[in-house]
Amino acid sequence: MENTRCSWANPRNPLYIRYHDDQRLFEMLILESFQAGLSWECILNKREAFRRAFDGFDLEKVCAYGEEKLAALGQDPGIVRNKLKIRAAVNNARIFRTIQREWGSFDRYLWHWTEGKTISETGKVSSELSDAVSEDLKRRGMKFVGTVIIYSYLQAVGVINSHEETCFCRKSIRE
């Protein structure tokens, strides 16, 4: 079954398609988990270093990381070197892969929570939706996936549209 994509995502343009694929969803989940206690700007400024350090967010490579790679990541000055977050990234990668296998894709898992619909709301840092997704991911064993992190993640990947009414992005998401 082909996933329905946003109307603006030209299926002939691989850059648009990559935006929606599971690798992108994996990258954003890892980046959001590293944001815990920090600003998004801090993580965004380190995004390229994270991509390099985590092998382009190649899921299979991250799932295979052992102690040597974890130690190397802990010494990498380009990323956030929190050992708990680094270990969580590898743990979460393995659970992400399990969810992919269970649902056919992480994208399908993620969008089942809203029946494929984007939720539009502003002024929140968590919601019943982020509570439910967070609870499910924690039950599966993921770390650094509290409701505030998951709410931010759902915003980042387009499940929640929190752009204000006057923002041009809100209109473009609605269309």
GROMACS .gro file of N, CA and C in nm:
model
  525
    1MET      N    1   0.085  -0.118   0.000
    1MET     CA    2   0.000   0.000   0.000
    1MET      C    3   0.089   0.124   0.000
    2GLU      N    4   0.068   0.210  -0.093
    2GLU     CA    5   0.144   0.335  -0.105
    2GLU      C    6   0.094   0.434  -0.001
    3ASN      N    7   0.188   0.495   0.071
    3ASN     CA    8   0.152   0.599   0.168
    3ASN      C    9   0.106   0.723   0.095
    4THR      N   10   0.002   0.786   0.146
    4THR     CA   11  -0.042   0.913   0.092
    4THR      C   12   0.056   1.020   0.136
    5ARG      N   13   0.099   1.101   0.043
    5ARG     CA   14   0.195   1.207   0.074
    5ARG      C   15   0.126   1.342   0.066
    6CYS      N   16   0.193   1.441   0.121
    6CYS     CA   17   0.141   1.577   0.111
    6CYS      C   18   0.125   1.615  -0.036
    7SER      N   19   0.030   1.703  -0.063
    7SER     CA   20   0.003   1.742  -0.201
    7SER      C   21   0.123   1.810  -0.266
    8TRP      N   22   0.207   1.876  -0.186
    8TRP     CA   23   0.323   1.946  -0.240
    8TRP      C   24   0.440   1.852  -0.268
    9ALA      N   25   0.433   1.728  -0.221
    9ALA     CA   26   0.545   1.635  -0.235
    9ALA      C   27   0.541   1.569  -0.373
   10ASN      N   28   0.610   1.627  -0.467
   10ASN     CA   29   0.618   1.575  -0.603
   10ASN      C   30   0.679   1.435  -0.599
   11PRO      N   31   0.602   1.332  -0.637
   11PRO     CA   32   0.652   1.194  -0.628
   11PRO      C   33   0.772   1.167  -0.720
   12ARG      N   34   0.797   1.255  -0.815
   12ARG     CA   35   0.912   1.238  -0.906
   12ARG      C   36   1.038   1.306  -0.853
   13ASN      N   37   1.025   1.376  -0.740
   13ASN     CA   38   1.139   1.447  -0.683
   13ASN      C   39   1.187   1.374  -0.558
   14PRO      N   40   1.302   1.308  -0.565
   14PRO     CA   41   1.349   1.230  -0.450
   14PRO      C   42   1.373   1.312  -0.323
   15LEU      N   43   1.402   1.441  -0.337
   15LEU     CA   44   1.422   1.525  -0.219
   15LEU      C   45   1.293   1.538  -0.139
   16TYR      N   46   1.180   1.555  -0.209
   16TYR     CA   47   1.052   1.562  -0.140
   16TYR      C   48   1.017   1.428  -0.076
   17ILE      N   49   1.040   1.321  -0.147
   17ILE     CA   50   1.005   1.189  -0.097
   17ILE      C   51   1.087   1.155   0.027
   18ARG      N   52   1.217   1.185   0.023
   18ARG     CA   53   1.303   1.158   0.138
   18ARG      C   54   1.253   1.229   0.262
   19TYR      N   55   1.191   1.345   0.243
   19TYR     CA   56   1.137   1.420   0.356
   19TYR      C   57   1.036   1.337   0.435
   20HIS      N   58   0.965   1.253   0.366
   20HIS     CA   59   0.859   1.174   0.428
   20HIS      C   60   0.902   1.035   0.471
   21ASP      N   61   1.018   0.992   0.431
   21ASP     CA   62   1.050   0.851   0.456
   21ASP      C   63   1.094   0.825   0.599
   22ASP      N   64   1.104   0.697   0.632
   22ASP     CA   65   1.136   0.658   0.768
   22ASP      C   66   1.273   0.705   0.813
   23GLN      N   67   1.369   0.719   0.723
   23GLN     CA   68   1.499   0.768   0.764
   23GLN      C   69   1.487   0.910   0.819
   24ARG      N   70   1.408   0.990   0.756
   24ARG     CA   71   1.384   1.127   0.803
   24ARG      C   72   1.314   1.124   0.939
   25LEU      N   73   1.216   1.036   0.953
   25LEU     CA   74   1.145   1.024   1.080
   25LEU      C   75   1.240   0.977   1.190
   26PHE      N   76   1.332   0.887   1.155
   26PHE     CA   77   1.431   0.839   1.251
   26PHE      C   78   1.525   0.951   1.291
   27GLU      N   79   1.576   1.024   1.192
   27GLU     CA   80   1.666   1.136   1.221
   27GLU      C   81   1.600   1.235   1.316
   28MET      N   82   1.479   1.273   1.288
   28MET     CA   83   1.411   1.372   1.371
   28MET      C   84   1.385   1.320   1.512
   29LEU      N   85   1.354   1.191   1.525
   29LEU     CA   86   1.331   1.134   1.658
   29LEU      C   87   1.460   1.139   1.740
   30ILE      N   88   1.571   1.104   1.678
   30ILE     CA   89   1.699   1.108   1.749
   30ILE      C   90   1.735   1.252   1.786
   31LEU      N   91   1.723   1.343   1.692
   31LEU     CA   92   1.756   1.483   1.720
   31LEU      C   93   1.667   1.539   1.832
   32GLU      N   94   1.539   1.510   1.827
   32GLU     CA   95   1.448   1.559   1.930
   32GLU      C   96   1.484   1.502   2.066
   33SER      N   97   1.525   1.376   2.071
   33SER     CA   98   1.561   1.316   2.200
   33SER      C   99   1.688   1.381   2.257
   34PHE      N  100   1.779   1.423   2.171
   34PHE     CA  101   1.898   1.493   2.218
   34PHE      C  102   1.864   1.634   2.264
   35GLN      N  103   1.752   1.687   2.220
   35GLN     CA  104   1.714   1.823   2.258
   35GLN      C  105   1.673   1.832   2.404
   36ALA      N  106   1.633   1.722   2.466
   36ALA     CA  107   1.584   1.725   2.604
   36ALA      C  108   1.676   1.809   2.693
   37GLY      N  109   1.620   1.915   2.751
   37GLY     CA  110   1.695   2.002   2.839
   37GLY      C  111   1.777   2.109   2.767
   38LEU      N  112   1.772   2.107   2.636
   38LEU     CA  113   1.848   2.204   2.555
   38LEU      C  114   1.753   2.277   2.461
   39SER      N  115   1.805   2.370   2.387
   39SER     CA  116   1.722   2.440   2.288
   39SER      C  117   1.730   2.367   2.154
   40TRP      N  118   1.625   2.384   2.074
   40TRP     CA  119   1.627   2.326   1.939
   40TRP      C  120   1.738   2.390   1.858
   41GLU      N  121   1.763   2.518   1.881
   41GLU     CA  122   1.869   2.587   1.808
   41GLU      C  123   2.005   2.521   1.831
   42CYS      N  124   2.030   2.479   1.953
   42CYS     CA  125   2.155   2.410   1.985
   42CYS      C  126   2.169   2.283   1.902
   43ILE      N  127   2.063   2.206   1.896
   43ILE     CA  128   2.065   2.080   1.820
   43ILE      C  129   2.074   2.108   1.671
   44LEU      N  130   1.998   2.205   1.625
   44LEU     CA  131   2.001   2.242   1.483
   44LEU      C  132   2.141   2.284   1.440
   45ASN      N  133   2.210   2.358   1.525
   45ASN     CA  134   2.347   2.401   1.494
   45ASN      C  135   2.444   2.283   1.485
   46LYS      N  136   2.409   2.173   1.549
   46LYS     CA  137   2.495   2.054   1.549
   46LYS      C  138   2.443   1.944   1.454
   47ARG      N  139   2.340   1.975   1.378
   47ARG     CA  140   2.273   1.874   1.296
   47ARG      C  141   2.369   1.802   1.201
   48GLU      N  142   2.452   1.876   1.132
   48GLU     CA  143   2.544   1.812   1.037
   48GLU      C  144   2.645   1.723   1.111
   49ALA      N  145   2.689   1.766   1.228
   49ALA     CA  146   2.780   1.683   1.307
   49ALA      C  147   2.708   1.556   1.353
   50PHE      N  148   2.582   1.567   1.391
   50PHE     CA  149   2.504   1.448   1.427
   50PHE      C  150   2.491   1.354   1.308
   51ARG      N  151   2.464   1.410   1.191
   51ARG     CA  152   2.452   1.326   1.071
   51ARG      C  153   2.581   1.250   1.044
   52ARG      N  154   2.692   1.319   1.058
   52ARG     CA  155   2.822   1.254   1.037
   52ARG      C  156   2.846   1.147   1.144
   53ALA      N  157   2.826   1.184   1.269
   53ALA     CA  158   2.854   1.095   1.380
   53ALA      C  159   2.765   0.971   1.379
   54PHE      N  160   2.641   0.987   1.338
   54PHE     CA  161   2.545   0.877   1.337
   54PHE      C  162   2.527   0.818   1.197
   55ASP      N  163   2.633   0.822   1.117
   55ASP     CA  164   2.635   0.756   0.986
   55ASP      C  165   2.513   0.791   0.901
   56GLY      N  166   2.483   0.920   0.893
   56GLY     CA  167   2.371   0.965   0.810
   56GLY      C  168   2.236   0.915   0.860
   57PHE      N  169   2.231   0.878   0.986
   57PHE     CA  170   2.110   0.823   1.047
   57PHE      C  171   2.063   0.697   0.973
   58ASP      N  172   2.160   0.620   0.927
   58ASP     CA  173   2.131   0.489   0.867
   58ASP      C  174   2.087   0.397   0.980
   59LEU      N  175   1.961   0.358   0.979
   59LEU     CA  176   1.902   0.282   1.089
   59LEU      C  177   1.978   0.154   1.118
   60GLU      N  178   2.009   0.078   1.017
   60GLU     CA  179   2.078  -0.050   1.039
   60GLU      C  180   2.216  -0.030   1.100
   61LYS      N  181   2.287   0.073   1.056
   61LYS     CA  182   2.419   0.101   1.114
   61LYS      C  183   2.407   0.139   1.260
   62VAL      N  184   2.311   0.227   1.291
   62VAL     CA  185   2.295   0.270   1.430
   62VAL      C  186   2.252   0.152   1.518
   63CYS      N  187   2.166   0.066   1.467
   63CYS     CA  188   2.124  -0.052   1.544
   63CYS      C  189   2.242  -0.143   1.577
   64ALA      N  190   2.343  -0.143   1.493
   64ALA     CA  191   2.458  -0.232   1.510
   64ALA      C  192   2.569  -0.171   1.597
   65TYR      N  193   2.554  -0.049   1.643
   65TYR     CA  194   2.658   0.015   1.723
   65TYR      C  195   2.688  -0.068   1.848
   66GLY      N  196   2.818  -0.084   1.873
   66GLY     CA  197   2.864  -0.151   1.993
   66GLY      C  198   2.934  -0.052   2.085
   67GLU      N  199   2.998  -0.106   2.187
   67GLU     CA  200   3.063  -0.023   2.289
   67GLU      C  201   3.170   0.069   2.231
   68GLU      N  202   3.244   0.020   2.132
   68GLU     CA  203   3.350   0.103   2.073
   68GLU      C  204   3.291   0.229   2.007
   69LYS      N  205   3.184   0.211   1.932
   69LYS     CA  206   3.120   0.324   1.866
   69LYS      C  207   3.056   0.418   1.969
   70LEU      N  208   2.996   0.361   2.073
   70LEU     CA  209   2.937   0.444   2.179
   70LEU      C  210   3.044   0.529   2.246
   71ALA      N  211   3.160   0.471   2.270
   71ALA     CA  212   3.270   0.546   2.330
   71ALA      C  213   3.317   0.658   2.238
   72ALA      N  214   3.325   0.629   2.109
   72ALA     CA  215   3.366   0.730   2.012
   72ALA      C  216   3.266   0.845   2.007
   73LEU      N  217   3.138   0.813   2.009
   73LEU     CA  218   3.035   0.917   2.011
   73LEU      C  219   3.046   1.002   2.137
   74GLY      N  220   3.078   0.940   2.247
   74GLY     CA  221   3.094   1.012   2.373
   74GLY      C  222   3.211   1.109   2.374
   75GLN      N  223   3.301   1.093   2.278
   75GLN     CA  224   3.418   1.182   2.266
   75GLN      C  225   3.405   1.282   2.152
   76ASP      N  226   3.296   1.274   2.076
   76ASP     CA  227   3.280   1.360   1.958
   76ASP      C  228   3.238   1.500   2.000
   77PRO      N  229   3.326   1.600   1.982
   77PRO     CA  230   3.293   1.737   2.027
   77PRO      C  231   3.185   1.804   1.943
   78GLY      N  232   3.149   1.747   1.828
   78GLY     CA  233   3.050   1.809   1.741
   78GLY      C  234   2.906   1.784   1.783
   79ILE      N  235   2.886   1.683   1.869
   79ILE     CA  236   2.750   1.648   1.909
   79ILE      C  237   2.733   1.670   2.059
   80VAL      N  238   2.612   1.650   2.108
   80VAL     CA  239   2.585   1.651   2.251
   80VAL      C  240   2.638   1.518   2.304
   81ARG      N  241   2.732   1.523   2.398
   81ARG     CA  242   2.802   1.402   2.442
   81ARG      C  243   2.744   1.340   2.568
   82ASN      N  244   2.616   1.354   2.586
   82ASN     CA  245   2.548   1.295   2.701
   82ASN      C  246   2.541   1.144   2.679
   83LYS      N  247   2.607   1.069   2.765
   83LYS     CA  248   2.616   0.924   2.747
   83LYS      C  249   2.480   0.855   2.754
   84LEU      N  250   2.391   0.906   2.838
   84LEU     CA  251   2.257   0.847   2.846
   84LEU      C  252   2.180   0.868   2.716
   85LYS      N  253   2.193   0.986   2.658
   85LYS     CA  254   2.124   1.015   2.531
   85LYS      C  255   2.184   0.935   2.417
   86ILE      N  256   2.315   0.917   2.419
   86ILE     CA  257   2.381   0.837   2.314
   86ILE      C  258   2.334   0.692   2.321
   87ARG      N  259   2.333   0.636   2.441
   87ARG     CA  260   2.284   0.497   2.457
   87ARG      C  261   2.136   0.487   2.419
   88ALA      N  262   2.059   0.589   2.457
   88ALA     CA  263   1.917   0.589   2.423
   88ALA      C  264   1.897   0.592   2.272
   89ALA      N  265   1.983   0.665   2.200
   89ALA     CA  266   1.969   0.672   2.054
   89ALA      C  267   1.982   0.534   1.992
   90VAL      N  268   2.076   0.454   2.040
   90VAL     CA  269   2.095   0.319   1.985
   90VAL      C  270   1.980   0.229   2.027
   91ASN      N  271   1.941   0.236   2.153
   91ASN     CA  272   1.826   0.161   2.202
   91ASN      C  273   1.701   0.197   2.123
   92ASN      N  274   1.677   0.326   2.104
   92ASN     CA  275   1.559   0.372   2.032
   92ASN      C  276   1.562   0.330   1.886
   93ALA      N  277   1.681   0.324   1.827
   93ALA     CA  278   1.694   0.278   1.689
   93ALA      C  279   1.643   0.134   1.676
   94ARG      N  280   1.681   0.053   1.770
   94ARG     CA  281   1.639  -0.089   1.766
   94ARG      C  282   1.488  -0.103   1.782
   95ILE      N  283   1.430  -0.021   1.868
   95ILE     CA  284   1.285  -0.024   1.887
   95ILE      C  285   1.215   0.035   1.766
   96PHE      N  286   1.270   0.141   1.708
   96PHE     CA  287   1.218   0.200   1.585
   96PHE      C  288   1.208   0.091   1.477
   97ARG      N  289   1.315   0.012   1.464
   97ARG     CA  290   1.317  -0.096   1.364
   97ARG      C  291   1.210  -0.200   1.394
   98THR      N  292   1.190  -0.232   1.520
   98THR     CA  293   1.085  -0.328   1.559
   98THR      C  294   0.947  -0.274   1.520
   99ILE      N  295   0.926  -0.144   1.544
   99ILE     CA  296   0.798  -0.082   1.507
   99ILE      C  297   0.780  -0.084   1.355
  100GLN      N  298   0.886  -0.058   1.281
  100GLN     CA  299   0.880  -0.066   1.134
  100GLN      C  300   0.832  -0.204   1.090
  101ARG      N  301   0.890  -0.306   1.149
  101ARG     CA  302   0.855  -0.443   1.111
  101ARG      C  303   0.711  -0.475   1.149
  102GLU      N  304   0.667  -0.426   1.262
  102GLU     CA  305   0.531  -0.450   1.309
  102GLU      C  306   0.428  -0.379   1.221
  103TRP      N  307   0.454  -0.255   1.183
  103TRP     CA  308   0.358  -0.171   1.113
  103TRP      C  309   0.381  -0.160   0.963
  104GLY      N  310   0.493  -0.211   0.915
  104GLY     CA  311   0.527  -0.197   0.773
  104GLY      C  312   0.615  -0.075   0.748
  105SER      N  313   0.601   0.028   0.832
  105SER     CA  314   0.687   0.147   0.829
  105SER      C  315   0.659   0.226   0.956
  106PHE      N  316   0.757   0.306   0.997
  106PHE     CA  317   0.734   0.392   1.113
  106PHE      C  318   0.634   0.501   1.077
  107ASP      N  319   0.638   0.544   0.952
  107ASP     CA  320   0.542   0.643   0.903
  107ASP      C  321   0.398   0.595   0.925
  108ARG      N  322   0.372   0.472   0.892
  108ARG     CA  323   0.237   0.417   0.910
  108ARG      C  324   0.200   0.412   1.058
  109TYR      N  325   0.295   0.371   1.141
  109TYR     CA  326   0.272   0.369   1.287
  109TYR      C  327   0.237   0.510   1.336
  110LEU      N  328   0.317   0.607   1.295
  110LEU     CA  329   0.301   0.743   1.344
  110LEU      C  330   0.166   0.802   1.304
  111TRP      N  331   0.130   0.785   1.178
  111TRP     CA  332   0.007   0.847   1.129
  111TRP      C  333  -0.120   0.771   1.170
  112HIS      N  334  -0.107   0.649   1.221
  112HIS     CA  335  -0.228   0.578   1.264
  112HIS      C  336  -0.292   0.648   1.384
  113TRP      N  337  -0.212   0.720   1.460
  113TRP     CA  338  -0.263   0.789   1.578
  113TRP      C  339  -0.364   0.897   1.541
  114THR      N  340  -0.353   0.952   1.421
  114THR     CA  341  -0.445   1.060   1.379
  114THR      C  342  -0.526   1.019   1.256
  115GLU      N  343  -0.523   0.892   1.222
  115GLU     CA  344  -0.591   0.841   1.103
  115GLU      C  345  -0.548   0.917   0.978
  116GLY      N  346  -0.419   0.954   0.975
  116GLY     CA  347  -0.363   1.019   0.858
  116GLY      C  348  -0.390   1.168   0.849
  117LYS      N  349  -0.451   1.226   0.951
  117LYS     CA  350  -0.487   1.368   0.947
  117LYS      C  351  -0.388   1.450   1.029
  118THR      N  352  -0.356   1.570   0.978
  118THR     CA  353  -0.274   1.665   1.052
  118THR      C  354  -0.361   1.735   1.155
  119ILE      N  355  -0.310   1.746   1.276
  119ILE     CA  356  -0.379   1.814   1.385
  119ILE      C  357  -0.331   1.959   1.387
  120SER      N  358  -0.423   2.054   1.384
  120SER     CA  359  -0.387   2.197   1.390
  120SER      C  360  -0.423   2.250   1.527
  121GLU      N  361  -0.321   2.300   1.598
  121GLU     CA  362  -0.342   2.359   1.730
  121GLU      C  363  -0.220   2.444   1.763
  122THR      N  364  -0.240   2.545   1.845
  122THR     CA  365  -0.130   2.633   1.884
  122THR      C  366  -0.127   2.649   2.035
  123GLY      N  367  -0.014   2.698   2.084
  123GLY     CA  368  -0.001   2.731   2.224
  123GLY      C  369   0.014   2.614   2.318
  124LYS      N  370   0.054   2.499   2.268
  124LYS     CA  371   0.068   2.381   2.353
  124LYS      C  372   0.211   2.329   2.349
  125VAL      N  373   0.248   2.257   2.452
  125VAL     CA  374   0.376   2.186   2.454
  125VAL      C  375   0.356   2.036   2.469
  126SER      N  376   0.231   1.997   2.492
  126SER     CA  377   0.194   1.856   2.497
  126SER      C  378   0.044   1.847   2.472
  127SER      N  379  -0.003   1.725   2.450
  127SER     CA  380  -0.145   1.705   2.422
  127SER      C  381  -0.181   1.561   2.453
  128GLU      N  382  -0.308   1.529   2.440
  128GLU     CA  383  -0.350   1.389   2.457
  128GLU      C  384  -0.279   1.301   2.356
  129LEU      N  385  -0.259   1.353   2.235
  129LEU     CA  386  -0.190   1.276   2.132
  129LEU      C  387  -0.046   1.248   2.172
  130SER      N  388   0.028   1.352   2.212
  130SER     CA  389   0.167   1.330   2.250
  130SER      C  390   0.177   1.243   2.375
  131ASP      N  391   0.079   1.256   2.465
  131ASP     CA  392   0.076   1.168   2.583
  131ASP      C  393   0.065   1.021   2.540
  132ALA      N  394  -0.026   0.995   2.447
  132ALA     CA  395  -0.051   0.856   2.404
  132ALA      C  396   0.069   0.798   2.329
  133VAL      N  397   0.126   0.875   2.237
  133VAL     CA  398   0.241   0.827   2.160
  133VAL      C  399   0.359   0.806   2.254
  134SER      N  400   0.384   0.902   2.342
  134SER     CA  401   0.492   0.892   2.439
  134SER      C  402   0.476   0.767   2.525
  135GLU      N  403   0.357   0.747   2.577
  135GLU     CA  404   0.331   0.630   2.661
  135GLU      C  405   0.357   0.500   2.586
  136ASP      N  406   0.314   0.494   2.460
  136ASP     CA  407   0.335   0.373   2.382
  136ASP      C  408   0.484   0.349   2.355
  137LEU      N  409   0.556   0.454   2.320
  137LEU     CA  410   0.700   0.439   2.293
  137LEU      C  411   0.775   0.400   2.419
  138LYS      N  412   0.738   0.457   2.533
  138LYS     CA  413   0.800   0.418   2.660
  138LYS      C  414   0.769   0.273   2.693
  139ARG      N  415   0.646   0.233   2.671
  139ARG     CA  416   0.606   0.093   2.698
  139ARG      C  417   0.691  -0.003   2.615
  140ARG      N  418   0.726   0.040   2.496
  140ARG     CA  419   0.809  -0.043   2.408
  140ARG      C  420   0.957  -0.037   2.448
  141GLY      N  421   0.994   0.055   2.537
  141GLY     CA  422   1.130   0.062   2.587
  141GLY      C  423   1.212   0.181   2.541
  142MET      N  424   1.153   0.274   2.466
  142MET     CA  425   1.228   0.392   2.423
  142MET      C  426   1.254   0.484   2.541
  143LYS      N  427   1.363   0.558   2.531
  143LYS     CA  428   1.406   0.654   2.632
  143LYS      C  429   1.407   0.794   2.572
  144PHE      N  430   1.397   0.896   2.658
  144PHE     CA  431   1.396   1.037   2.616
  144PHE      C  432   1.283   1.063   2.515
  145VAL      N  433   1.167   1.008   2.544
  145VAL     CA  434   1.049   1.026   2.459
  145VAL      C  435   0.929   1.069   2.543
  146GLY      N  436   0.953   1.162   2.635
  146GLY     CA  437   0.843   1.215   2.715
  146GLY      C  438   0.746   1.293   2.628
  147THR      N  439   0.634   1.328   2.684
  147THR     CA  440   0.526   1.390   2.608
  147THR      C  441   0.568   1.523   2.543
  148VAL      N  442   0.652   1.603   2.611
  148VAL     CA  443   0.695   1.731   2.552
  148VAL      C  444   0.788   1.705   2.433
  149ILE      N  445   0.880   1.612   2.447
  149ILE     CA  446   0.968   1.577   2.335
  149ILE      C  447   0.887   1.523   2.219
  150ILE      N  448   0.793   1.435   2.247
  150ILE     CA  449   0.711   1.377   2.140
  150ILE      C  450   0.622   1.483   2.076
  151TYR      N  451   0.570   1.576   2.154
  151TYR     CA  452   0.491   1.683   2.094
  151TYR      C  453   0.576   1.762   1.995
  152SER      N  454   0.696   1.797   2.036
  152SER     CA  455   0.789   1.870   1.948
  152SER      C  456   0.822   1.787   1.824
  153TYR      N  457   0.840   1.658   1.844
  153TYR     CA  458   0.867   1.567   1.731
  153TYR      C  459   0.748   1.564   1.634
  154LEU      N  460   0.629   1.553   1.686
  154LEU     CA  461   0.510   1.549   1.601
  154LEU      C  462   0.494   1.679   1.523
  155GLN      N  463   0.534   1.791   1.584
  155GLN     CA  464   0.535   1.918   1.512
  155GLN      C  465   0.641   1.914   1.401
  156ALA      N  466   0.759   1.865   1.434
  156ALA     CA  467   0.871   1.866   1.339
  156ALA      C  468   0.845   1.781   1.217
  157VAL      N  469   0.770   1.673   1.233
  157VAL     CA  470   0.746   1.583   1.120
  157VAL      C  471   0.611   1.607   1.054
  158GLY      N  472   0.537   1.709   1.101
  158GLY     CA  473   0.415   1.749   1.032
  158GLY      C  474   0.286   1.685   1.078
  159VAL      N  475   0.289   1.605   1.183
  159VAL     CA  476   0.165   1.546   1.234
  159VAL      C  477   0.082   1.653   1.304
  160ILE      N  478   0.152   1.744   1.373
  160ILE     CA  479   0.085   1.856   1.438
  160ILE      C  480   0.131   1.985   1.370
  161ASN      N  481   0.035   2.066   1.330
  161ASN     CA  482   0.061   2.197   1.270
  161ASN      C  483   0.034   2.302   1.377
  162SER      N  484   0.142   2.359   1.431
  162SER     CA  485   0.129   2.460   1.536
  162SER      C  486   0.161   2.601   1.488
  163HIS      N  487   0.166   2.619   1.357
  163HIS     CA  488   0.191   2.754   1.306
  163HIS      C  489   0.071   2.843   1.340
  164GLU      N  490   0.100   2.964   1.381
  164GLU     CA  491  -0.006   3.059   1.416
  164GLU      C  492  -0.086   3.097   1.292
  165GLU      N  493  -0.208   3.143   1.314
  165GLU     CA  494  -0.299   3.177   1.203
  165GLU      C  495  -0.237   3.275   1.104
  166THR      N  496  -0.153   3.367   1.152
  166THR     CA  497  -0.094   3.469   1.065
  166THR      C  498   0.032   3.421   0.992
  167CYS      N  499   0.081   3.305   1.027
  167CYS     CA  500   0.204   3.253   0.965
  167CYS      C  501   0.174   3.192   0.828
  168PHE      N  502   0.255   3.227   0.729
  168PHE     CA  503   0.233   3.174   0.594
  168PHE      C  504   0.245   3.021   0.590
  169CYS      N  505   0.322   2.964   0.681
  169CYS     CA  506   0.339   2.818   0.682
  169CYS      C  507   0.210   2.746   0.718
  170ARG      N  508   0.129   2.805   0.805
  170ARG     CA  509   0.004   2.741   0.845
  170ARG      C  510  -0.087   2.720   0.723
  171LYS      N  511  -0.097   2.824   0.642
  171LYS     CA  512  -0.181   2.814   0.522
  171LYS      C  513  -0.125   2.710   0.426
  172SER      N  514   0.005   2.707   0.406
  172SER     CA  515   0.063   2.612   0.312
  172SER      C  516   0.047   2.468   0.361
  173ILE      N  517   0.047   2.447   0.491
  173ILE     CA  518   0.025   2.312   0.545
  173ILE      C  519  -0.120   2.272   0.523
  174ARG      N  520  -0.216   2.366   0.544
  174ARG     CA  521  -0.356   2.336   0.522
  174ARG      C  522  -0.384   2.297   0.378
  175GLU      N  523  -0.315   2.362   0.285
  175GLU     CA  524  -0.337   2.333   0.142
  175GLU      C  525  -0.268   2.205   0.108
   0.00000   0.00000   0.00000
